[in-house]
Amino acid sequence: MANPLQFERTPAHVAVIGPDLTVRRALPARSRRTIGAWCFLDHAGPAPPGGAPLRVGPHPHIGLQTFTWMIEGEMLHRDSLGYRQPIRPGQVNLMTAGRGIAHSEESLDPALGMHLAQLWIALPKGEHEREPGFEHFPDLPLVEHGGFRMTVLVGEVHGQRSPVPSYTPLLGIDLASAQAAEAELPLDRSYEHGLVILEGDCSVNGEPLPRDTLLYAPPGVDRIVLRSDGRARALLVGGVPFGEPVILWWNFVARTQDEIVRATNDWNEHRRFGEVEGFDGPRLVAPDVSLLKLRR
Ligand code: MN
């Protein structure tokens, strides 16, 4: 068994968005900016059926891919390339921002409740200014193992490979149990990994993992044992350490402050990103870019 001293535990930043929806931000954290190329991890919900609709007006991205994993509820994605795509439970949306894209997201039917994870993947040098794109993945491979139903979001588990492509070596697995379960998961030793609980109670290598906590395993860890006490769900992410320092500011991932200033000015002046058609509401306003401070 891996030495538990190798693991780090970092509290997620918890924000309550309206009466029914809690968002837990596990990445970036002060002590942990990236896990592989994963540079942002928000876990929203679960929110009860009939809650307030979630509506995020048009806003821009650069330098990253947004990765949306829908667990409960339905959302509608619209973007400046003209894609208009509903996403339903068990599905992934992957939007490649590259040099620039704008999108909106809104719940389609608040009566269905809301539970999702949205992550960002930093694009490596040479790809970070590529043409923008959007892909929807309606079906992902499922693997039953040790009482967990594992959905292969990115990468490969037990020979089952996700159709979701990545520009750097990357892993994403949703693990759901309907009752008490225990599974040993082999890990790639060249990857670092992170695990968050999405629902229920779980322990990792015999130690309970509180909700609202990111568990980090550095490269070299070759397995973890995940145990649930009942109905539960966890998200495992991993990847080869990204190796390039990146700056996250608002919805941008960049190498330099100047890139962010230019992207903000272009958004404010209706250049570069195009317009999102059909969203009933205003576009988001960028924060004051003069407040930008370099953060690594
Ligand atoms: Mn977005």
Coordinates of N, CA and C in Angstrom, one line a residue, residues 52-265:
A52 N -33.3 27.0 -8.4 CA -33.2 28.1 -9.4 C -32.4 27.6 -10.6
P53 N -32.8 28.1 -11.8 CA -32.0 27.7 -13.0 C -30.6 28.3 -12.9
L54 N -29.6 27.6 -13.5 CA -28.2 28.1 -13.5 C -28.1 28.7 -14.9
R55 N -27.6 30.0 -14.9 CA -27.4 30.7 -16.1 C -26.1 31.4 -16.1
V56 N -25.2 31.1 -17.0 CA -23.9 31.8 -17.1 C -23.9 32.4 -18.5
G57 N -23.9 33.7 -18.5 CA -24.0 34.5 -19.8 C -22.7 34.3 -20.6
P58 N -22.7 34.8 -21.8 CA -21.6 34.7 -22.7 C -20.3 35.3 -22.0
H59 N -19.2 34.5 -22.1 CA -17.9 34.9 -21.6 C -16.8 34.2 -22.4
P60 N -15.6 34.8 -22.4 CA -14.6 34.3 -23.3 C -13.6 33.4 -22.5
H61 N -12.9 32.6 -23.3 CA -11.8 31.8 -22.8 C -10.6 31.8 -23.7
I62 N -9.4 31.7 -23.2 CA -8.2 31.4 -24.1 C -7.3 30.4 -23.4
G63 N -6.5 29.7 -24.2 CA -5.4 28.9 -23.7 C -5.8 27.6 -23.0
L64 N -7.1 27.2 -23.0 CA -7.5 26.0 -22.2 C -8.6 25.3 -23.0
Q65 N -8.9 24.1 -22.4 CA -10.2 23.4 -22.8 C -11.1 23.4 -21.6
T66 N -12.4 23.7 -21.8 CA -13.3 23.4 -20.7 C -13.9 22.0 -20.9
F67 N -14.0 21.3 -19.8 CA -14.4 19.9 -19.8 C -15.6 19.8 -18.8
T68 N -16.7 19.5 -19.3 CA -18.0 19.5 -18.5 C -18.4 18.1 -18.4
W69 N -18.6 17.6 -17.2 CA -19.1 16.2 -16.9 C -20.4 16.3 -16.1
M70 N -21.4 15.9 -16.8 CA -22.8 16.1 -16.3 C -23.2 14.8 -15.5
I71 N -23.7 15.0 -14.3 CA -24.1 13.9 -13.5 C -25.6 13.8 -13.3
E72 N -26.2 15.0 -13.0 CA -27.7 15.1 -12.9 C -28.0 16.4 -13.6
G73 N -29.2 16.4 -14.2 CA -29.8 17.7 -14.8 C -29.3 17.8 -16.2
E74 N -29.8 18.9 -16.8 CA -29.5 19.1 -18.3 C -29.1 20.6 -18.4
M75 N -28.1 20.8 -19.2 CA -27.6 22.1 -19.5 C -27.5 22.3 -21.1
L76 N -27.6 23.6 -21.4 CA -27.4 23.9 -22.9 C -26.2 24.8 -23.0
H77 N -25.3 24.3 -23.9 CA -24.1 25.1 -24.3 C -24.3 25.8 -25.6
R78 N -24.0 27.0 -25.7 CA -23.9 27.8 -26.9 C -22.6 28.4 -27.0
D79 N -22.0 28.5 -28.3 CA -20.7 29.2 -28.4 C -20.7 30.1 -29.6
S80 N -19.6 30.8 -29.7 CA -19.4 31.8 -30.8 C -19.0 31.1 -32.1
L81 N -18.8 29.8 -32.1 CA -18.6 29.0 -33.4 C -19.9 28.6 -33.9
G82 N -21.0 28.8 -33.1 CA -22.3 28.4 -33.6 C -22.8 27.1 -33.1
Y83 N -22.1 26.4 -32.2 CA -22.5 25.2 -31.6 C -23.6 25.5 -30.6
R84 N -24.6 24.6 -30.6 CA -25.7 24.7 -29.6 C -26.0 23.3 -29.2
Q85 N -25.5 22.9 -28.0 CA -25.5 21.5 -27.6 C -26.0 21.3 -26.2
P86 N -27.2 20.5 -26.1 CA -27.6 20.1 -24.8 C -26.6 19.0 -24.3
I87 N -26.4 19.0 -22.9 CA -25.6 17.9 -22.3 C -26.5 17.3 -21.2
R88 N -26.5 16.0 -21.2 CA -27.3 15.2 -20.2 C -26.4 14.3 -19.4
P89 N -27.0 13.7 -18.3 CA -26.2 12.8 -17.4 C -25.4 11.8 -18.2
G90 N -24.1 11.6 -17.8 CA -23.3 10.6 -18.4 C -22.5 11.1 -19.7
Q91 N -22.7 12.4 -19.9 CA -22.1 13.0 -21.2 C -21.0 14.0 -20.8
V92 N -20.1 14.2 -21.8 CA -19.0 15.2 -21.6 C -19.1 16.2 -22.8
N93 N -18.9 17.5 -22.5 CA -18.7 18.5 -23.5 C -17.2 19.0 -23.3
L94 N -16.5 19.0 -24.4 CA -15.1 19.5 -24.5 C -15.0 20.7 -25.4
M95 N -14.8 21.8 -24.9 CA -14.6 23.0 -25.7 C -13.2 23.5 -25.7
T96 N -12.6 23.6 -26.8 CA -11.2 24.0 -27.0 C -11.2 25.5 -27.3
A97 N -10.6 26.3 -26.3 CA -10.6 27.7 -26.5 C -9.5 28.1 -27.4
G98 N -8.3 27.5 -27.2 CA -7.2 28.0 -28.1 C -7.0 29.5 -28.0
R99 N -7.0 30.1 -29.2 CA -6.7 31.6 -29.3 C -7.9 32.4 -28.8
G100 N -9.1 31.7 -28.8 CA -10.3 32.5 -28.2 C -11.6 31.9 -28.7
I101 N -12.5 31.8 -27.7 CA -13.9 31.4 -28.0 C -14.7 32.0 -26.9
A102 N -16.0 32.2 -27.2 CA -17.0 32.6 -26.1 C -18.1 31.6 -26.1
H103 N -18.7 31.4 -24.8 CA -19.8 30.5 -24.7 C -20.7 30.9 -23.6
S104 N -21.9 30.4 -23.6 CA -22.8 30.5 -22.5 C -23.3 29.1 -22.0
E105 N -23.8 29.0 -20.8 CA -24.3 27.8 -20.2 C -25.5 28.1 -19.4
E106 N -26.6 27.3 -19.6 CA -27.8 27.5 -18.9 C -28.5 26.2 -18.6
S107 N -29.2 26.0 -17.5 CA -29.9 24.8 -17.2 C -31.1 24.8 -18.2
L108 N -31.4 23.6 -18.7 CA -32.5 23.4 -19.6 C -33.8 23.1 -18.8
D109 N -33.7 22.3 -17.7 CA -34.9 22.0 -16.9 C -34.5 21.9 -15.4
P110 N -34.7 23.0 -14.7 CA -34.3 23.0 -13.3 C -35.1 21.9 -12.5
A111 N -36.2 21.4 -13.0 CA -36.9 20.3 -12.3 C -36.1 19.0 -12.2
L112 N -35.0 18.9 -13.0 CA -34.2 17.7 -13.0 C -33.1 17.8 -12.0
G113 N -33.0 18.9 -11.2 CA -31.8 19.0 -10.3 C -30.6 19.4 -11.1
M114 N -29.4 19.4 -10.4 CA -28.2 19.9 -11.0 C -27.0 19.3 -10.3
H115 N -26.2 18.6 -11.0 CA -25.0 18.0 -10.4 C -23.9 17.9 -11.5
L116 N -22.8 18.5 -11.4 CA -21.8 18.5 -12.5 C -20.5 18.8 -12.0
A117 N -19.5 18.4 -12.8 CA -18.1 18.9 -12.5 C -17.7 19.7 -13.8
Q118 N -17.1 20.8 -13.6 CA -16.5 21.5 -14.7 C -15.0 21.7 -14.4
L119 N -14.2 21.2 -15.4 CA -12.7 21.3 -15.2 C -12.2 22.1 -16.4
W120 N -11.0 22.6 -16.2 CA -10.2 23.2 -17.3 C -8.9 22.4 -17.5
I121 N -8.6 22.3 -18.7 CA -7.3 21.6 -19.1 C -6.4 22.7 -19.8
A122 N -5.3 22.9 -19.2 CA -4.3 23.9 -19.8 C -3.8 23.3 -21.1
L123 N -3.8 24.1 -22.2 CA -3.2 23.7 -23.4 C -1.6 23.9 -23.4
P124 N -0.9 22.9 -23.8 CA 0.6 23.0 -23.8 C 1.1 24.0 -24.8
K125 N 2.3 24.5 -24.6 CA 2.9 25.4 -25.6 C 2.9 24.7 -27.0
G126 N 2.6 25.5 -28.0 CA 2.5 25.0 -29.3 C 1.0 24.7 -29.7
E127 N 0.2 24.5 -28.7 CA -1.3 24.2 -28.9 C -2.1 25.3 -28.3
H128 N -1.5 26.2 -27.5 CA -2.4 27.1 -26.7 C -3.0 28.2 -27.5
E129 N -2.5 28.4 -28.7 CA -3.1 29.4 -29.6 C -3.8 28.8 -30.8
R130 N -4.1 27.5 -30.7 CA -4.7 26.8 -31.8 C -6.1 27.3 -32.1
E131 N -6.7 26.9 -33.2 CA -8.1 27.3 -33.6 C -9.0 26.7 -32.5
P132 N -10.0 27.5 -32.2 CA -11.0 27.0 -31.2 C -11.9 25.8 -31.8
G133 N -12.5 25.1 -30.9 CA -13.3 23.9 -31.4 C -14.3 23.5 -30.3
F134 N -15.2 22.6 -30.6 CA -16.2 22.1 -29.6 C -16.5 20.7 -30.0
E135 N -16.5 19.8 -29.0 CA -17.0 18.4 -29.3 C -17.8 17.9 -28.1
H136 N -18.9 17.1 -28.5 CA -19.8 16.6 -27.5 C -19.6 15.1 -27.5
F137 N -19.5 14.5 -26.3 CA -19.3 13.0 -26.2 C -20.5 12.4 -25.5
P138 N -21.5 11.8 -26.2 CA -22.7 11.3 -25.6 C -22.5 10.0 -24.9
D139 N -21.5 9.2 -25.2 CA -21.3 7.9 -24.6 C -19.8 7.7 -24.3
L140 N -19.6 7.3 -23.0 CA -18.3 7.0 -22.5 C -18.2 5.6 -22.0
P141 N -17.0 5.0 -22.1 CA -16.9 3.6 -21.6 C -17.2 3.5 -20.1
L142 N -17.8 2.4 -19.8 CA -18.1 2.0 -18.4 C -17.3 0.8 -18.0
V143 N -16.8 0.8 -16.8 CA -16.0 -0.4 -16.3 C -16.6 -0.7 -14.9
E144 N -17.0 -1.9 -14.6 CA -17.5 -2.3 -13.3 C -16.3 -2.9 -12.6
H145 N -15.9 -2.4 -11.4 CA -14.8 -2.9 -10.7 C -14.9 -2.7 -9.2
G146 N -14.9 -3.8 -8.5 CA -15.0 -3.7 -7.0 C -16.2 -3.0 -6.4
G147 N -17.3 -3.1 -7.1 CA -18.5 -2.5 -6.7 C -18.7 -1.0 -7.1
F148 N -17.7 -0.5 -7.8 CA -17.8 0.8 -8.4 C -18.1 0.7 -9.9
R149 N -19.0 1.6 -10.4 CA -19.2 1.8 -11.8 C -18.3 2.9 -12.2
M150 N -17.2 2.6 -13.0 CA -16.3 3.7 -13.4 C -16.6 4.1 -14.8
T151 N -16.8 5.4 -14.9 CA -16.9 6.0 -16.3 C -15.6 6.6 -16.7
V152 N -15.1 6.1 -17.8 CA -13.8 6.6 -18.3 C -13.9 7.9 -19.0
L153 N -13.6 9.0 -18.4 CA -13.9 10.3 -18.9 C -12.7 10.7 -19.9
V154 N -11.5 10.5 -19.4 CA -10.3 10.7 -20.3 C -9.3 9.6 -20.0
G155 N -8.6 9.2 -21.0 CA -7.6 8.2 -20.7 C -8.1 6.8 -20.8
E156 N -7.5 5.8 -20.1 CA -7.8 4.4 -20.2 C -7.9 3.7 -18.9
V157 N -8.9 2.9 -18.7 CA -9.0 2.0 -17.5 C -9.3 0.6 -17.9
H158 N -8.6 -0.4 -17.4 CA -8.8 -1.8 -17.7 C -9.1 -2.0 -19.2
G159 N -8.3 -1.4 -20.1 CA -8.4 -1.6 -21.5 C -9.5 -0.8 -22.2
Q160 N -10.3 -0.1 -21.4 CA -11.4 0.7 -22.0 C -10.9 2.2 -22.1
R161 N -10.9 2.7 -23.4 CA -10.3 4.0 -23.6 C -11.4 5.0 -23.9
S162 N -11.3 6.2 -23.3 CA -12.3 7.2 -23.6 C -12.1 7.8 -25.0
P163 N -13.1 8.2 -25.6 CA -13.0 8.9 -26.9 C -12.5 10.3 -26.8
V164 N -12.5 10.8 -25.6 CA -12.1 12.3 -25.4 C -10.6 12.4 -25.7
P165 N -10.2 13.2 -26.6 CA -8.8 13.4 -26.9 C -8.1 14.3 -25.9
S166 N -6.8 14.2 -25.8 CA -6.1 15.2 -25.0 C -4.7 15.5 -25.6
Y167 N -4.2 16.7 -25.3 CA -3.0 17.2 -25.9 C -1.8 16.8 -25.0
T168 N -2.1 16.4 -23.8 CA -1.0 15.9 -22.9 C -1.6 14.7 -22.2
P169 N -0.7 13.8 -21.7 CA -1.2 12.6 -21.0 C -2.1 12.9 -19.8
L170 N -3.3 12.4 -19.9 CA -4.3 12.8 -18.9 C -5.2 11.7 -18.6
L171 N -5.7 11.7 -17.3 CA -6.7 10.7 -16.9 C -7.9 11.4 -16.1
G172 N -9.1 10.9 -16.4 CA -10.2 11.4 -15.6 C -11.2 10.2 -15.5
I173 N -11.6 9.8 -14.2 CA -12.5 8.7 -14.0 C -13.5 9.1 -13.0
D174 N -14.8 8.9 -13.3 CA -15.9 9.0 -12.3 C -16.1 7.7 -11.7
L175 N -16.2 7.6 -10.4 CA -16.4 6.3 -9.7 C -17.6 6.4 -8.9
A176 N -18.6 5.6 -9.2 CA -19.9 5.6 -8.4 C -20.2 4.3 -7.9
S177 N -20.6 4.3 -6.6 CA -21.1 3.0 -6.0 C -22.5 3.2 -5.5
A178 N -23.3 2.1 -5.6 CA -24.7 2.1 -5.2 C -24.8 1.6 -3.7
Q179 N -23.8 0.9 -3.3 CA -23.7 0.4 -1.9 C -22.2 0.3 -1.5
A180 N -21.9 -0.2 -0.3 CA -20.6 -0.2 0.2 C -19.7 -1.0 -0.9
A181 N -18.5 -0.4 -1.1 CA -17.7 -1.0 -2.2 C -16.2 -0.7 -1.9
E182 N -15.4 -1.5 -2.5 CA -13.9 -1.3 -2.3 C -13.2 -1.7 -3.6
A183 N -12.4 -0.8 -4.1 CA -11.7 -1.1 -5.3 C -10.2 -0.6 -5.2
E184 N -9.3 -1.5 -5.7 CA -7.9 -1.1 -5.8 C -7.7 -0.6 -7.2
L185 N -7.2 0.6 -7.3 CA -7.0 1.3 -8.6 C -5.5 1.4 -8.9
P186 N -5.0 0.7 -9.9 CA -3.6 0.9 -10.3 C -3.4 2.3 -10.9
L187 N -2.4 3.0 -10.5 CA -2.1 4.3 -11.0 C -0.8 4.3 -11.8
D188 N -0.8 5.1 -12.8 CA 0.5 5.3 -13.6 C 1.5 6.1 -12.8
R189 N 2.6 5.5 -12.6 CA 3.6 6.2 -11.7 C 4.2 7.5 -12.2
S190 N 4.1 7.6 -13.6 CA 4.6 8.9 -14.1 C 3.6 10.0 -14.0
Y191 N 2.4 9.7 -13.5 CA 1.3 10.7 -13.4 C 1.3 11.2 -11.9
E192 N 0.8 12.4 -11.7 CA 0.3 12.9 -10.4 C -1.2 12.7 -10.5
H193 N -1.8 12.6 -9.3 CA -3.3 12.3 -9.3 C -4.0 13.2 -8.2
G194 N -5.2 13.4 -8.4 CA -6.1 14.1 -7.4 C -7.4 13.4 -7.3
L195 N -8.0 13.4 -6.1 CA -9.3 12.7 -6.0 C -10.2 13.6 -5.1
V196 N -11.4 13.8 -5.5 CA -12.4 14.5 -4.7 C -13.7 13.7 -4.6
I197 N -14.3 13.8 -3.4 CA -15.6 13.1 -3.2 C -16.7 14.0 -3.8
L198 N -17.6 13.4 -4.6 CA -18.7 14.2 -5.2 C -20.0 13.9 -4.4
E199 N -20.0 12.8 -3.7 CA -21.3 12.4 -3.1 C -21.0 11.3 -2.1
G200 N -21.6 11.3 -0.9 CA -21.5 10.1 0.0 C -20.2 10.2 0.8
D201 N -19.8 9.1 1.4 CA -18.6 9.0 2.3 C -17.7 7.9 1.7
C202 N -16.4 8.3 1.6 CA -15.4 7.4 1.1 C -14.1 7.5 1.9
S203 N -13.3 6.5 1.9 CA -12.0 6.5 2.4 C -11.0 6.1 1.3
V204 N -9.8 6.6 1.5 CA -8.7 6.3 0.5 C -7.6 5.7 1.4
N205 N -7.1 4.5 1.0 CA -6.1 3.8 1.7 C -6.4 3.7 3.2
G206 N -7.7 3.5 3.6 CA -8.1 3.3 4.9 C -8.3 4.6 5.7
E207 N -8.1 5.8 5.1 CA -8.3 7.0 5.8 C -9.5 7.8 5.3
P208 N -10.5 8.1 6.1 CA -11.6 8.9 5.6 C -11.2 10.1 4.9
L209 N -11.8 10.4 3.7 CA -11.5 11.6 3.0 C -12.7 12.6 3.1
P210 N -12.6 13.7 3.8 CA -13.7 14.6 4.0 C -14.2 15.2 2.7
R211 N -15.5 15.5 2.6 CA -16.0 16.2 1.5 C -15.2 17.6 1.5
D212 N -15.2 18.3 0.4 CA -14.6 19.6 0.3 C -13.1 19.5 0.5
T213 N -12.5 18.4 0.2 CA -11.1 18.2 0.3 C -10.5 17.6 -1.0
L214 N -9.4 18.2 -1.5 CA -8.7 17.6 -2.6 C -7.6 16.7 -2.0
L215 N -7.6 15.4 -2.4 CA -6.5 14.5 -2.0 C -5.5 14.5 -3.2
Y216 N -4.3 14.8 -2.9 CA -3.3 14.8 -4.0 C -2.2 13.7 -3.8
A217 N -2.0 13.0 -4.8 CA -0.9 11.9 -4.8 C 0.1 12.2 -5.8
P218 N 1.4 12.4 -5.4 CA 2.4 12.8 -6.3 C 2.8 11.6 -7.3
P219 N 3.6 11.9 -8.3 CA 4.1 10.9 -9.1 C 4.9 9.8 -8.3
G220 N 4.8 8.6 -8.7 CA 5.5 7.5 -8.0 C 4.5 6.7 -7.2
V221 N 3.3 7.2 -6.9 CA 2.3 6.4 -6.2 C 1.7 5.5 -7.3
D222 N 1.6 4.2 -7.0 CA 1.2 3.2 -8.1 C -0.1 2.6 -7.8
R223 N -0.8 2.9 -6.7 CA -2.1 2.4 -6.5 C -2.8 3.1 -5.3
I224 N -4.1 3.2 -5.4 CA -4.9 3.6 -4.2 C -6.0 2.6 -4.0
V225 N -6.5 2.5 -2.8 CA -7.7 1.7 -2.5 C -8.8 2.7 -2.1
L226 N -9.9 2.7 -2.9 CA -11.0 3.6 -2.6 C -12.1 2.7 -2.0
R227 N -12.6 3.1 -0.9 CA -13.7 2.4 -0.2 C -14.9 3.4 0.0
S228 N -16.1 2.9 -0.2 CA -17.3 3.7 0.1 C -18.1 3.0 1.1
D229 N -18.8 3.8 1.9 CA -19.6 3.2 3.0 C -21.0 2.9 2.5
G230 N -21.4 3.4 1.3 CA -22.7 3.2 0.7 C -22.8 3.9 -0.6
R231 N -23.9 4.5 -0.9 CA -24.0 5.2 -2.2 C -23.0 6.4 -2.1
A232 N -22.1 6.4 -3.1 CA -21.1 7.5 -3.1 C -20.6 7.7 -4.5
R233 N -19.9 8.8 -4.7 CA -19.3 9.1 -6.0 C -18.0 9.9 -5.8
A234 N -17.0 9.6 -6.6 CA -15.7 10.3 -6.5 C -15.2 10.6 -7.9
L235 N -14.4 11.6 -8.0 CA -13.7 11.9 -9.2 C -12.2 11.8 -9.1
L236 N -11.6 11.0 -9.9 CA -10.2 10.9 -9.9 C -9.6 11.5 -11.2
V237 N -8.7 12.4 -11.0 CA -8.0 13.1 -12.2 C -6.5 12.9 -12.1
G238 N -5.8 12.9 -13.2 CA -4.4 12.7 -13.2 C -3.8 13.1 -14.5
G239 N -2.4 13.2 -14.4 CA -1.7 13.5 -15.7 C -0.2 13.6 -15.4
V240 N 0.6 13.7 -16.4 CA 2.0 13.9 -16.3 C 2.1 15.4 -15.8
P241 N 2.9 15.7 -14.8 CA 3.0 17.1 -14.3 C 3.2 18.0 -15.5
F242 N 2.5 19.2 -15.5 CA 2.4 20.0 -16.6 C 3.7 20.7 -17.0
G243 N 4.5 21.1 -16.0 CA 5.8 21.5 -16.3 C 6.0 22.9 -16.8
E244 N 4.9 23.6 -17.3 CA 5.0 24.9 -17.7 C 4.2 25.8 -16.7
P245 N 4.8 26.9 -16.2 CA 4.1 27.8 -15.4 C 3.0 28.5 -16.2
V246 N 1.8 28.5 -15.7 CA 0.7 29.2 -16.4 C 0.0 30.2 -15.4
I247 N -0.5 31.2 -15.9 CA -1.3 32.2 -15.2 C -2.8 32.0 -15.4
L248 N -3.5 31.9 -14.4 CA -5.0 31.8 -14.5 C -5.5 33.2 -14.1
W249 N -6.3 33.8 -14.9 CA -6.9 35.1 -14.5 C -8.3 35.1 -15.2
W250 N -9.4 35.3 -14.4 CA -10.7 35.3 -14.9 C -10.9 34.0 -15.7
N251 N -11.2 34.0 -16.9 CA -11.5 32.8 -17.7 C -10.3 32.5 -18.7
F252 N -9.2 33.0 -18.3 CA -8.0 32.9 -19.3 C -6.9 32.1 -18.6
V253 N -6.2 31.3 -19.5 CA -5.0 30.6 -19.1 C -3.9 31.1 -20.0
A254 N -2.8 31.6 -19.5 CA -1.8 32.3 -20.4 C -0.5 32.1 -19.8
R255 N 0.5 32.5 -20.6 CA 1.9 32.4 -20.2 C 2.4 33.8 -19.6
T256 N 1.8 34.8 -20.2 CA 2.3 36.2 -19.8 C 1.1 37.1 -19.4
Q257 N 1.4 38.1 -18.6 CA 0.4 39.1 -18.2 C -0.1 39.8 -19.5
D258 N 0.8 40.1 -20.4 CA 0.4 40.8 -21.6 C -0.7 40.0 -22.4
E259 N -0.6 38.7 -22.5 CA -1.6 37.9 -23.2 C -3.0 38.1 -22.5
I260 N -3.0 38.2 -21.2 CA -4.3 38.4 -20.5 C -4.8 39.8 -20.7
V261 N -3.9 40.8 -20.7 CA -4.4 42.2 -20.9 C -5.0 42.3 -22.3
R262 N -4.3 41.7 -23.3 CA -4.8 41.7 -24.7 C -6.2 41.0 -24.8
A263 N -6.3 39.8 -24.2 CA -7.5 39.1 -24.3 C -8.7 39.9 -23.6
T264 N -8.4 40.5 -22.5 CA -9.4 41.3 -21.8 C -9.9 42.5 -22.7
N265 N -8.9 43.2 -23.2 CA -9.2 44.3 -24.1 C -10.0 43.9 -25.3

